[in-house]
Structure formats: C-alpha cells, structure tokens
Short mmCIF file of C-alpha atoms and ligand atoms in Angstrom, two decimals:
data_model
loop_
_atom_site.label_atom_id
_atom_site.label_comp_id
_atom_site.label_asym_id
_atom_site.label_seq_id
_atom_site.Cartn_x
_atom_site.Cartn_y
_atom_site.Cartn_z
CA MET U 1 -0.10 0.05 -0.15
CA ASN U 2 1.07 3.63 -0.61
CA VAL U 3 0.88 5.84 2.55
CA LEU U 4 0.62 9.70 2.48
CA ILE U 5 1.71 11.62 5.70
CA LEU U 6 0.77 15.25 6.27
CA GLY U 7 2.72 17.69 7.89
CA SER U 8 6.49 18.64 8.18
CA GLY U 9 7.60 18.44 11.89
CA GLY U 10 9.69 16.24 14.33
CA ARG U 11 6.47 14.45 14.78
CA GLU U 12 5.75 13.65 10.68
CA HIS U 13 9.45 12.81 10.83
CA ALA U 14 8.94 10.34 13.86
CA LEU U 15 5.89 8.78 12.07
CA ALA U 16 7.91 8.59 8.76
CA TRP U 17 11.02 7.18 10.58
CA LYS U 18 8.78 4.46 12.12
CA LEU U 19 6.25 3.84 9.17
CA SER U 20 9.43 3.35 6.89
CA GLN U 21 10.29 0.24 8.68
CA SER U 22 6.76 -1.45 8.10
CA LYS U 23 6.81 -4.21 5.21
CA LYS U 24 3.25 -3.16 4.28
CA ILE U 25 4.30 -0.07 2.89
CA ASP U 26 5.19 0.33 -1.00
CA GLN U 27 5.89 3.96 -0.85
CA LEU U 28 5.69 6.17 1.71
CA TYR U 29 5.25 10.16 1.01
CA ILE U 30 5.60 13.22 3.02
CA ALA U 31 3.44 16.20 2.10
CA PRO U 32 5.46 18.74 2.70
CA GLY U 33 7.77 16.69 4.74
CA ASN U 34 11.26 18.22 5.77
CA GLY U 35 15.16 17.66 5.46
CA GLY U 36 14.92 14.35 7.47
CA THR U 37 11.46 12.84 6.04
CA GLN U 38 13.12 12.57 2.36
CA HIS U 39 15.41 9.72 3.96
CA CYS U 40 12.26 7.74 4.92
CA GLY U 41 10.21 8.20 1.70
CA THR U 42 9.44 10.99 -0.99
CA ASN U 43 8.87 14.42 -0.18
CA ILE U 44 5.59 16.30 -2.00
CA ASP U 45 5.78 20.20 -1.65
CA ILE U 46 2.13 20.64 -0.99
CA ALA U 47 0.44 22.41 2.12
CA PRO U 48 -1.26 19.74 4.37
CA ASP U 49 -4.37 22.20 4.02
CA ASP U 50 -4.30 22.20 0.43
CA PHE U 51 -7.22 19.69 -0.31
CA GLU U 52 -7.30 19.92 -3.69
CA ALA U 53 -3.41 19.56 -4.14
CA ILE U 54 -3.99 16.42 -1.64
CA LYS U 55 -6.71 14.81 -3.77
CA LYS U 56 -4.69 15.04 -6.63
CA ILE U 57 -1.64 13.33 -5.36
CA THR U 58 -3.95 11.12 -3.53
CA LEU U 59 -4.97 9.79 -6.80
CA GLU U 60 -2.12 10.19 -8.92
CA GLN U 61 -0.07 8.21 -6.73
CA GLN U 62 -2.81 5.63 -5.54
CA ILE U 63 -2.47 6.13 -1.66
CA GLY U 64 -4.26 3.64 0.08
CA LEU U 65 -3.95 5.44 3.57
CA VAL U 66 -3.76 8.93 4.53
CA ILE U 67 -2.16 10.02 8.17
CA VAL U 68 -2.73 13.60 9.23
CA GLY U 69 0.02 14.71 11.82
CA PRO U 70 -0.78 18.50 12.64
CA GLU U 71 -4.53 19.95 13.77
CA ALA U 72 -4.86 22.53 11.11
CA PRO U 73 -6.19 20.48 8.02
CA LEU U 74 -8.33 18.49 10.92
CA VAL U 75 -9.94 21.46 11.89
CA LYS U 76 -10.42 22.86 8.62
CA GLY U 77 -12.08 19.53 7.76
CA ILE U 78 -9.98 16.96 5.45
CA THR U 79 -11.61 14.12 6.85
CA ASP U 80 -14.78 15.29 5.91
CA PHE U 81 -13.16 16.26 2.89
CA PHE U 82 -12.22 12.89 1.78
CA THR U 83 -15.58 11.20 2.63
CA ALA U 84 -17.78 13.98 0.86
CA GLU U 85 -15.55 13.21 -2.46
CA GLU U 86 -16.55 10.10 -4.90
CA LYS U 87 -13.11 9.02 -5.39
CA LEU U 88 -12.00 9.58 -1.98
CA LYS U 89 -13.96 8.25 -0.03
CA SER U 90 -13.04 4.61 0.10
CA ILE U 91 -9.72 6.16 1.52
CA PRO U 92 -8.86 5.97 5.07
CA VAL U 93 -7.87 9.36 7.01
CA VAL U 94 -6.07 8.67 9.95
CA GLY U 95 -7.56 11.87 11.88
CA PRO U 96 -10.88 13.15 13.23
CA THR U 97 -13.91 14.76 11.20
CA LYS U 98 -14.53 18.44 11.67
CA ALA U 99 -16.75 17.13 14.28
CA GLY U 100 -14.34 15.59 16.84
CA ALA U 101 -11.31 18.12 15.73
CA LYS U 102 -13.71 20.74 18.11
CA LEU U 103 -12.21 18.95 20.74
CA GLU U 104 -9.07 20.82 20.08
CA GLY U 105 -10.73 23.48 18.23
CA SER U 106 -12.77 24.52 20.85
CA LYS U 107 -12.03 24.71 24.56
CA ASP U 108 -15.39 25.90 25.27
CA PHE U 109 -16.42 22.51 23.11
CA ALA U 110 -14.14 20.77 25.01
CA LYS U 111 -14.78 21.77 28.39
CA ALA U 112 -18.70 20.68 27.84
CA PHE U 113 -18.26 17.83 26.67
CA MET U 114 -15.89 16.81 29.68
CA GLN U 115 -18.46 18.18 31.96
CA GLU U 116 -21.11 16.16 30.27
CA PHE U 117 -19.48 13.11 30.17
CA LYS U 118 -18.02 13.47 34.07
CA ILE U 119 -14.29 13.33 32.65
CA PRO U 120 -11.84 15.15 35.40
CA THR U 121 -10.98 18.23 34.51
CA ALA U 122 -10.53 21.92 36.18
CA GLN U 123 -14.19 23.76 36.80
CA TYR U 124 -15.15 26.50 34.32
CA GLN U 125 -17.17 28.95 32.81
CA SER U 126 -17.27 30.49 29.52
CA PHE U 127 -17.80 34.43 28.59
CA THR U 128 -18.25 36.36 25.51
CA LYS U 129 -17.77 40.56 25.19
CA ASP U 130 -21.81 40.44 26.29
CA THR U 131 -20.90 38.78 29.25
CA LEU U 132 -17.80 40.61 30.11
CA LYS U 133 -19.25 41.85 33.53
CA GLU U 134 -20.38 38.17 34.31
CA GLY U 135 -16.78 36.99 33.74
CA LYS U 136 -14.88 39.31 35.78
CA THR U 137 -17.60 38.57 38.90
CA PHE U 138 -16.74 35.26 38.26
CA LEU U 139 -13.05 35.92 38.39
CA GLU U 140 -13.15 37.27 42.04
CA THR U 141 -14.88 33.88 42.90
CA LEU U 142 -11.35 31.87 42.21
CA LYS U 143 -8.53 31.88 44.04
CA ALA U 144 -5.15 32.80 42.03
CA PRO U 145 -3.78 32.11 39.73
CA TYR U 146 -6.42 32.85 37.19
CA VAL U 147 -6.45 30.66 34.08
CA LEU U 148 -7.67 32.24 31.13
CA LYS U 149 -7.71 30.52 28.00
CA ALA U 150 -9.07 31.48 23.99
CA ASP U 151 -11.88 29.19 22.81
CA GLY U 152 -9.87 28.62 19.43
CA LEU U 153 -6.78 27.84 18.13
CA ALA U 154 -4.32 30.70 19.08
CA ALA U 155 -1.15 28.82 17.97
CA GLY U 156 -0.63 27.65 21.35
CA LYS U 157 -0.21 30.84 22.79
CA GLY U 158 -4.06 31.28 23.78
CA VAL U 159 -3.84 30.74 27.39
CA LEU U 160 -3.00 33.04 30.15
CA ILE U 161 -2.04 32.30 34.06
CA LEU U 162 -1.98 35.11 35.92
CA GLU U 163 -1.04 35.88 39.75
CA ASP U 164 -3.08 39.22 40.17
CA ILE U 165 -6.83 39.42 39.92
CA ASP U 166 -6.98 43.17 38.27
CA GLU U 167 -4.49 42.05 35.65
CA ALA U 168 -6.72 38.98 35.17
CA LYS U 169 -9.75 40.93 34.38
CA ILE U 170 -7.68 43.59 32.20
CA GLU U 171 -6.76 40.90 30.33
CA LEU U 172 -10.32 38.80 30.20
CA GLU U 173 -11.32 42.48 28.65
CA ASN U 174 -8.23 42.55 25.98
CA MET U 175 -8.90 38.62 25.16
CA LEU U 176 -12.99 39.08 24.51
CA THR U 177 -12.05 42.88 22.36
CA GLY U 178 -9.53 40.63 20.29
CA LYS U 179 -6.06 39.68 21.44
CA PHE U 180 -6.26 36.55 19.64
CA GLY U 181 -8.57 37.46 17.05
CA ASP U 182 -11.42 35.29 16.65
CA ALA U 183 -10.03 32.95 18.96
CA SER U 184 -10.71 34.80 21.89
CA ALA U 185 -13.91 35.79 21.39
CA THR U 186 -15.09 33.28 23.72
CA VAL U 187 -12.77 33.03 26.72
CA VAL U 188 -12.88 29.49 29.05
CA ILE U 189 -12.02 30.76 32.62
CA GLU U 190 -11.05 27.75 34.89
CA GLU U 191 -9.47 26.96 38.06
CA PHE U 192 -5.97 26.30 38.42
CA LEU U 193 -4.74 22.66 39.46
CA LYS U 194 -1.74 22.07 41.18
CA GLY U 195 0.27 19.14 39.69
CA ILE U 196 2.78 17.54 37.01
CA GLU U 197 1.93 17.34 33.65
CA LEU U 198 2.21 14.67 31.27
CA SER U 199 0.67 13.70 27.75
CA CYS U 200 -1.18 10.46 27.56
CA PHE U 201 -2.40 9.08 23.67
CA CYS U 202 -4.64 6.44 22.29
CA TYR U 203 -5.55 5.53 18.67
CA THR U 204 -9.04 4.90 18.05
CA ASN U 205 -11.63 3.95 15.38
CA GLY U 206 -14.55 5.72 17.43
CA LYS U 207 -15.35 2.35 19.03
CA ASP U 208 -12.33 0.91 20.66
CA TYR U 209 -8.80 2.17 21.73
CA VAL U 210 -5.17 1.25 21.75
CA MET U 211 -3.24 3.43 24.47
CA LEU U 212 -0.10 4.61 23.02
CA PRO U 213 2.91 5.00 25.65
CA GLU U 214 2.77 8.36 27.64
CA ALA U 215 5.52 10.86 27.68
CA LYS U 216 6.44 14.00 29.24
CA ASP U 217 7.35 17.27 27.15
CA TYR U 218 9.59 20.08 27.81
CA LYS U 219 7.60 23.42 27.17
CA ARG U 220 9.84 26.24 28.68
CA ILE U 221 12.87 27.43 26.55
CA GLY U 222 14.82 27.78 29.97
CA GLU U 223 16.27 25.22 32.30
CA GLY U 224 14.24 24.32 35.24
CA ASP U 225 11.51 25.23 33.04
CA THR U 226 11.62 29.24 32.87
CA GLY U 227 10.99 31.66 30.29
CA LEU U 228 9.06 31.55 27.46
CA ASN U 229 6.44 28.61 26.30
CA THR U 230 8.06 27.00 23.20
CA GLY U 231 6.70 24.72 20.95
CA GLY U 232 8.20 21.62 22.99
CA MET U 233 12.16 21.86 23.89
CA GLY U 234 12.40 17.90 24.22
CA SER U 235 10.65 14.86 25.84
CA ILE U 236 10.88 11.34 27.72
CA SER U 237 8.97 8.50 27.67
CA PRO U 238 7.74 6.60 29.66
CA VAL U 239 7.30 8.99 32.29
CA PRO U 240 8.40 7.65 36.18
CA PHE U 241 5.43 8.37 38.10
CA ALA U 242 2.92 7.53 35.79
CA ASN U 243 2.81 4.01 37.08
CA LYS U 244 0.23 1.07 36.58
CA ALA U 245 -2.44 2.45 38.90
CA PHE U 246 -2.17 6.16 37.62
CA LEU U 247 -2.16 5.06 33.79
CA GLN U 248 -5.40 2.41 34.75
CA LYS U 249 -7.13 5.80 36.39
CA VAL U 250 -6.27 7.49 33.16
CA GLU U 251 -7.88 4.90 31.11
CA GLU U 252 -10.99 4.42 33.55
CA ARG U 253 -11.99 7.76 34.47
CA ILE U 254 -10.75 9.95 31.10
CA VAL U 255 -9.63 7.73 28.02
CA GLU U 256 -13.09 5.40 28.15
CA PRO U 257 -15.48 8.09 29.15
CA THR U 258 -14.09 10.17 26.06
CA ILE U 259 -14.67 7.05 23.67
CA HIS U 260 -18.11 6.86 24.74
CA GLY U 261 -18.93 10.43 24.68
CA ILE U 262 -17.70 10.45 21.01
CA GLN U 263 -19.95 7.60 20.63
CA GLN U 264 -22.99 9.16 22.49
CA ARG U 265 -22.51 12.46 20.40
CA GLY U 266 -22.47 10.68 17.02
CA ILE U 267 -18.73 11.95 16.29
CA ASP U 268 -17.16 9.75 13.33
CA TYR U 269 -13.57 9.71 14.88
CA HIS U 270 -10.84 7.50 13.47
CA GLY U 271 -7.47 8.72 14.75
CA PHE U 272 -5.20 10.09 17.86
CA ILE U 273 -6.43 11.52 20.98
CA PHE U 274 -4.01 13.40 22.83
CA PHE U 275 -4.58 13.81 26.49
CA GLY U 276 -2.69 16.75 28.26
CA LEU U 277 -2.98 15.64 31.62
CA MET U 278 -2.10 16.89 35.08
CA ASN U 279 -1.36 14.33 38.19
CA VAL U 280 -3.08 16.10 41.18
CA ASN U 281 -1.81 14.21 43.90
CA GLY U 282 -2.12 10.91 42.00
CA ASP U 283 -5.25 11.85 40.12
CA PRO U 284 -5.42 12.60 36.72
CA TYR U 285 -7.44 15.77 34.97
CA VAL U 286 -7.69 16.90 31.30
CA ILE U 287 -6.12 20.07 30.88
CA GLU U 288 -6.81 19.95 27.39
CA TYR U 289 -7.83 17.45 24.30
CA ASN U 290 -5.48 17.25 20.94
CA VAL U 291 -6.74 15.32 18.13
CA ARG U 292 -3.58 14.46 16.50
CA LEU U 293 -0.05 13.06 18.33
CA GLY U 294 1.96 15.56 20.41
CA ASP U 295 5.67 17.20 19.25
CA PRO U 296 7.80 16.57 20.50
CA GLU U 297 6.20 13.55 22.39
CA THR U 298 5.58 11.48 19.11
CA GLU U 299 9.81 11.63 18.79
CA SER U 300 10.28 9.97 22.08
CA ILE U 301 7.29 7.59 21.52
CA MET U 302 7.78 6.16 18.21
CA PRO U 303 11.27 4.92 18.81
CA ARG U 304 9.58 2.94 21.71
CA ILE U 305 6.87 0.88 19.96
CA LYS U 306 7.94 -2.55 18.49
CA THR U 307 4.75 -3.16 16.57
CA ASP U 308 4.10 -2.39 12.86
CA LEU U 309 1.86 0.81 13.16
CA MET U 310 0.43 -0.44 9.79
CA ASP U 311 -1.14 -3.38 12.03
CA MET U 312 -2.77 -0.78 14.17
CA PHE U 313 -3.98 1.14 11.62
CA GLY U 314 -5.51 -2.09 9.96
CA ALA U 315 -7.14 -3.17 13.18
CA GLY U 316 -8.57 -0.27 13.53
CA ILE U 317 -10.16 0.26 9.95
CA GLU U 318 -11.13 -3.25 10.19
CA ASP U 319 -12.71 -3.31 13.37
CA ASN U 320 -10.27 -5.79 15.19
CA LEU U 321 -9.11 -3.33 17.64
CA LYS U 322 -10.66 -4.28 20.66
CA ASP U 323 -8.08 -7.00 21.80
CA PHE U 324 -4.86 -5.06 19.93
CA THR U 325 -1.83 -4.07 22.34
CA LEU U 326 1.20 -2.51 21.12
CA GLU U 327 4.26 -4.22 21.86
CA LEU U 328 6.88 -1.95 23.68
CA LYS U 329 10.29 -1.81 24.27
CA PRO U 330 11.27 -1.20 27.72
CA ASP U 331 13.55 1.12 27.34
CA PHE U 332 13.71 4.98 28.05
CA ALA U 333 13.55 7.32 25.26
CA THR U 334 15.07 10.56 25.36
CA ALA U 335 14.52 13.69 22.58
CA VAL U 336 16.37 16.46 23.50
CA MET U 337 15.28 19.13 20.67
CA LEU U 338 18.04 21.88 19.20
CA VAL U 339 16.70 24.98 18.72
CA SER U 340 17.87 28.15 16.68
CA GLY U 341 19.36 30.99 19.14
CA GLY U 342 16.83 33.35 19.69
CA TYR U 343 13.27 30.90 19.33
CA PRO U 344 10.51 31.19 20.34
CA GLU U 345 11.32 34.94 19.69
CA ALA U 346 12.91 36.50 16.47
CA TYR U 347 15.61 33.65 14.95
CA GLU U 348 17.61 33.31 11.96
CA LYS U 349 17.14 30.46 9.02
CA GLY U 350 19.71 29.15 6.55
CA LYS U 351 22.64 27.63 8.82
CA THR U 352 24.22 25.04 7.89
CA ILE U 353 24.39 21.71 9.74
CA THR U 354 27.21 19.62 10.04
CA GLY U 355 28.03 16.55 12.35
CA LEU U 356 24.92 14.55 11.39
CA ASN U 357 27.22 12.15 10.04
CA ALA U 358 28.97 11.94 13.59
CA VAL U 359 25.50 10.61 15.36
CA LYS U 360 25.90 6.74 15.26
CA ASP U 361 23.59 5.82 18.51
CA SER U 362 20.73 8.42 18.58
CA ILE U 363 17.80 8.69 16.16
CA VAL U 364 18.01 12.19 14.56
CA LEU U 365 14.41 13.25 13.78
CA HIS U 366 14.64 16.84 12.08
CA ALA U 367 11.67 19.11 12.53
CA GLY U 368 12.79 22.72 10.95
CA THR U 369 15.31 21.67 8.20
CA LYS U 370 15.32 21.48 4.43
CA ILE U 371 18.01 20.80 1.49
CA ASN U 372 19.72 23.40 0.13
CA ASN U 373 22.09 22.48 -2.48
CA ASN U 374 22.71 18.99 -1.00
CA GLU U 375 23.08 20.81 2.42
CA THR U 376 21.00 20.36 5.55
CA VAL U 377 20.23 23.81 6.52
CA THR U 378 17.77 25.60 9.47
CA SER U 379 14.56 26.42 8.38
CA GLY U 380 12.85 26.82 11.56
CA GLY U 381 12.91 27.61 15.49
CA ARG U 382 12.72 23.87 16.22
CA VAL U 383 15.24 22.51 14.39
CA MET U 384 15.91 18.52 15.04
CA ALA U 385 15.42 16.09 17.66
CA ILE U 386 18.04 13.80 19.34
CA THR U 387 16.28 10.53 20.24
CA SER U 388 18.01 7.82 22.32
CA LEU U 389 16.85 4.88 23.88
CA ASP U 390 18.74 3.18 26.86
CA GLN U 391 17.59 1.15 30.16
CA THR U 392 17.63 3.92 32.64
CA MET U 393 16.43 7.69 31.55
CA GLU U 394 19.91 8.73 32.76
CA ALA U 395 21.96 6.80 30.13
CA ALA U 396 19.53 7.71 27.40
CA LEU U 397 19.81 11.46 28.41
CA LYS U 398 23.69 11.02 28.25
CA THR U 399 24.03 9.78 24.46
CA SER U 400 21.36 12.97 23.55
CA MET U 401 23.41 15.40 25.20
CA ASN U 402 26.50 13.81 23.97
CA ASN U 403 25.19 13.68 20.41
CA ALA U 404 23.36 16.96 20.58
CA GLU U 405 27.09 18.07 20.94
CA LYS U 406 28.65 16.31 17.61
CA ILE U 407 25.52 18.52 15.90
CA ASN U 408 26.49 21.97 14.94
CA PHE U 409 24.95 25.19 13.61
CA ASP U 410 25.27 28.58 14.08
CA LYS U 411 23.58 29.64 17.69
CA LYS U 412 22.25 26.19 18.31
CA TYR U 413 20.67 26.13 21.80
CA TYR U 414 19.13 23.26 23.77
CA ARG U 415 18.16 22.16 27.35
CA LYS U 416 20.66 20.31 29.18
CA ASP U 417 18.17 19.58 32.29
CA LEU U 418 15.70 17.21 30.78
CA GLY U 419 14.34 14.97 32.89
CA PHE U 420 15.15 17.08 36.15
CA ASP U 421 11.46 17.08 37.76
CA LEU U 422 11.39 13.03 37.02
CA LYS U 423 14.22 12.00 39.33
P1 AMP X 501 -3.56 24.34 27.11
O1 AMP X 501 -2.93 24.97 25.90
O2 AMP X 501 -4.48 24.00 27.53
O3 AMP X 501 -2.49 22.97 27.03
O4 AMP X 501 -2.49 25.04 28.22
C1 AMP X 501 -1.29 25.31 28.18
C2 AMP X 501 -0.58 25.29 29.65
O5 AMP X 501 -1.24 26.24 30.52
C3 AMP X 501 -0.69 23.97 29.81
O6 AMP X 501 0.38 23.05 29.22
C4 AMP X 501 -0.51 23.87 31.13
O7 AMP X 501 0.84 24.25 31.74
C5 AMP X 501 -0.80 25.23 31.53
N1 AMP X 501 -2.70 25.04 32.06
C6 AMP X 501 -3.82 25.03 31.38
N2 AMP X 501 -4.64 24.77 32.10
C7 AMP X 501 -4.20 24.68 33.39
C8 AMP X 501 -5.34 25.00 34.82
N3 AMP X 501 -6.25 24.85 34.82
N4 AMP X 501 -4.30 25.01 35.75
C9 AMP X 501 -2.93 24.82 35.71
N5 AMP X 501 -2.25 25.14 34.66
C10 AMP X 501 -2.86 25.15 33.35
N1 LIG X 502 3.45 18.99 22.73
C1 LIG X 502 2.31 19.69 22.92
C2 LIG X 502 1.90 19.51 21.79
O1 LIG X 502 1.97 18.66 20.83
O2 LIG X 502 0.59 20.23 21.51
#
C-alpha cells in the first residue's frame, strides 16, 4: 500500500521513520515533509491544508491511507473532504472529522464535553463580550492564579495564567476584544490545577482504542522550566510517576468516558487522541484534548513501539482493535530538541548543519530543516530532536546530550536539564 503523511515537523519525521520500517508499505510520501523525512520516503511540496492538491496526489500516487500529523487540516475538515469526494471516500484517513476536531479546536466545546461525560477537569465557565461583567465577577469567586483560555486555536499562545486579579480582569477584557482575534471571542476561565503534567495518547476507531506510550514534554525555553513557552524542547517516555495504578485511572476515568462521549455525540472519529493531563496528587485531570499526536512527544514515543504501526491502523480500520495491544520496548526514550538561537522569539534561518554523520547511537528526527544545494540547513525554530534509547533515563539522556554536542549550527541551543523533575 502507498501511504501519505501530512505535515512537516519532528512528529511527522518520527512517524515517517517508524512507517519506513513497515513491510506493508510500498511507497511512503510526506507532504510537505522536511530535510529528514526525505530519507524515509518521498517529500511532496504541497501544504497540508491544500485539499485539492492533496486530492490530486492521492489519486495520482494511488494512496491507500492518509495520516494527518497537525491539527490545522483536521479542524479545517480534511477528513470530511475525503468522505464527501466520490473518488476519495474509500481511502481511510487517520484523523477525526471536523466534529471530532472540535475537541481541540474549541476549548469551550471540550469543557462542555468533559462536563457532560463526567471526565475530571478543572471547574470552568465561558464568557463572551456580552458577558464580560459576569466574567469579572466569576474571577472574584476564584483563587489565584487565574487561568484564561482563548476558545479557539491561537498557535499555542491562547492560555494566560495570571497571579493578580486586576490583571486577570484586564486580560479577560483584552481577550474578548480581540487579543487573539476570533480565537478569543469566547474565553474559558478555569480553576488552576496544581500538579505535574504529562501527555497520554490513544489511537481509536471511535469504538475501541489502543493506548500508546505516555510521555513528558518540556515546554519552556529555559532550564528548570523557566522563560517563554515553546513548541516543546524535548520529551521523555515512559514517565516514571505514571505507574500502572495511575495509568489505569487515566483509562477508566478519562479515555473510556471520552470514547463513550464521542459515540454518544455521534462523532465519526478515527485517529489519535492526545490527553494533556495534570497529575494532581495521584489523580489525573484533563488540561486539554488534542486530536493528533504530540510534538515532541512522538519523537520519544515512536522509537519505543515494536509493533508495525500499519498493523494498528489495519486493526482500527477493520474493526479488530478491541484486543489489539502494542508491543513496546522497555527502554526509556529521550528526545532532546536543538533549536535556533533566539527561538521562540525572532531567530535566523538557513544555517548550515554539520556533524549529522557523526551520530551513530541516536535517532535524529528533523523538524525545521530543509535541503539546500545538497546541504541540510535550518528552516525553523525547532530544528531537530536527538532521540536515544537506553535502560535508564539517565543513560538515554547522556547519549542524546553527547550527540547534541556533535551536531552544530550557528547559535544552536538546547536544554541540558531534561528529566530534572522526574528523578
Ligand atoms: P493548554 O493550551 O490548555 O494546554 O494550556 C497551556 C498550558 O497552560 C498547559 O500546558 C498548562 O501548563 C497550563 N494550564 C492550562 N490549564 C491549566 C489549569 N487549569 N491549571 C494549571 N495549569 C494550566
Ligand atoms: N507537545 C504539545 C503539543 O504537541 O501540543
């Protein structure tokens, strides 16, 4: 079968790396891909939200399965587009319909969903411009810190956490009057949850599900989790505090009722669900849903999976997922992200990357890279993840850090303290 992956980041390189090992794939295409994915298959220079171009390539290359990496095409309705087109409707897409993508695309929708299906999450209320006054009154009933969330997608920047009530009231007004454009026309105000975060994932056909390995993501630019938020500075899987008892709570209290809710709402959902969780004294709460895999979580999850992913997708499509489990490597995987100096603020692109051939014992998963005159150069803020496997987290991290030193580009930066909170 020929398979098409949509997206261009480290997540998509990790998926392409894993799928390139499958004997069940004839040709693997990645659109648009990056400087790394071209070693796993063929890059096709089209945007993941250019549905007509995707249709053309799908038919031309006789694609039998489409895997959607990022959320944007899902929120825009790529799966619905395939279902509505006579020539495409028999081709399975890994990624939910627009109705399912609302779990990520609208925080207000996700909160109401969790409330209806009794899924543990922070208490909340939603407000619009017309209920600004009520919003300010609601803030007074809460204790600091105050959590304000833009309802819609705001490029990962739509959440504000504020210590001061007056500042929270001002920001609420700013958000409702366009701080994040349409995305903050509705604002969710919620209770602050104190704990430690982790990311859990399942693959589902809307009826049954398979759990993927969990991971911890490091979002801040600075060591000790300080400074600005980024797309993710690295990830570690498994997460030591997510023991069997905790993961059982996650399945029983969160994953199962989520799948049940999807069915109750009549949502057509075939794809991944990413549960952004807070561990509050041993109990999991949902911070957010995403309708895709995480980046950089996928960069530490994929290398731990022994099972051919095509078998998992096949089981989902053929409705044999009930008793399907993934075989995992017991090892720790650590993904250390190399970023461009200045990121997540202004940074330069087009820097030559050297030393890639010196890396023997890690997997290099490209994110913001491209090939320029046979040279790999930087093309984004997050440049590449260095993923290593070993029996202990410390040993895996040591290998990633050693290799992070071997790869060079002007103004390279990476966090050297990943895992500091897991020891
Ligand atoms: P989100 O976009 O919903 O994942 O929020 C971004 C980040 O804000 C999360 O990764 C958490 O670190 C933090 N956050 C969001 N909601 C809460 C909450 N209710 N309590 C504490 N921290 C939160
Ligand atoms: N690592 C967080 C995300 O993918 O949204």
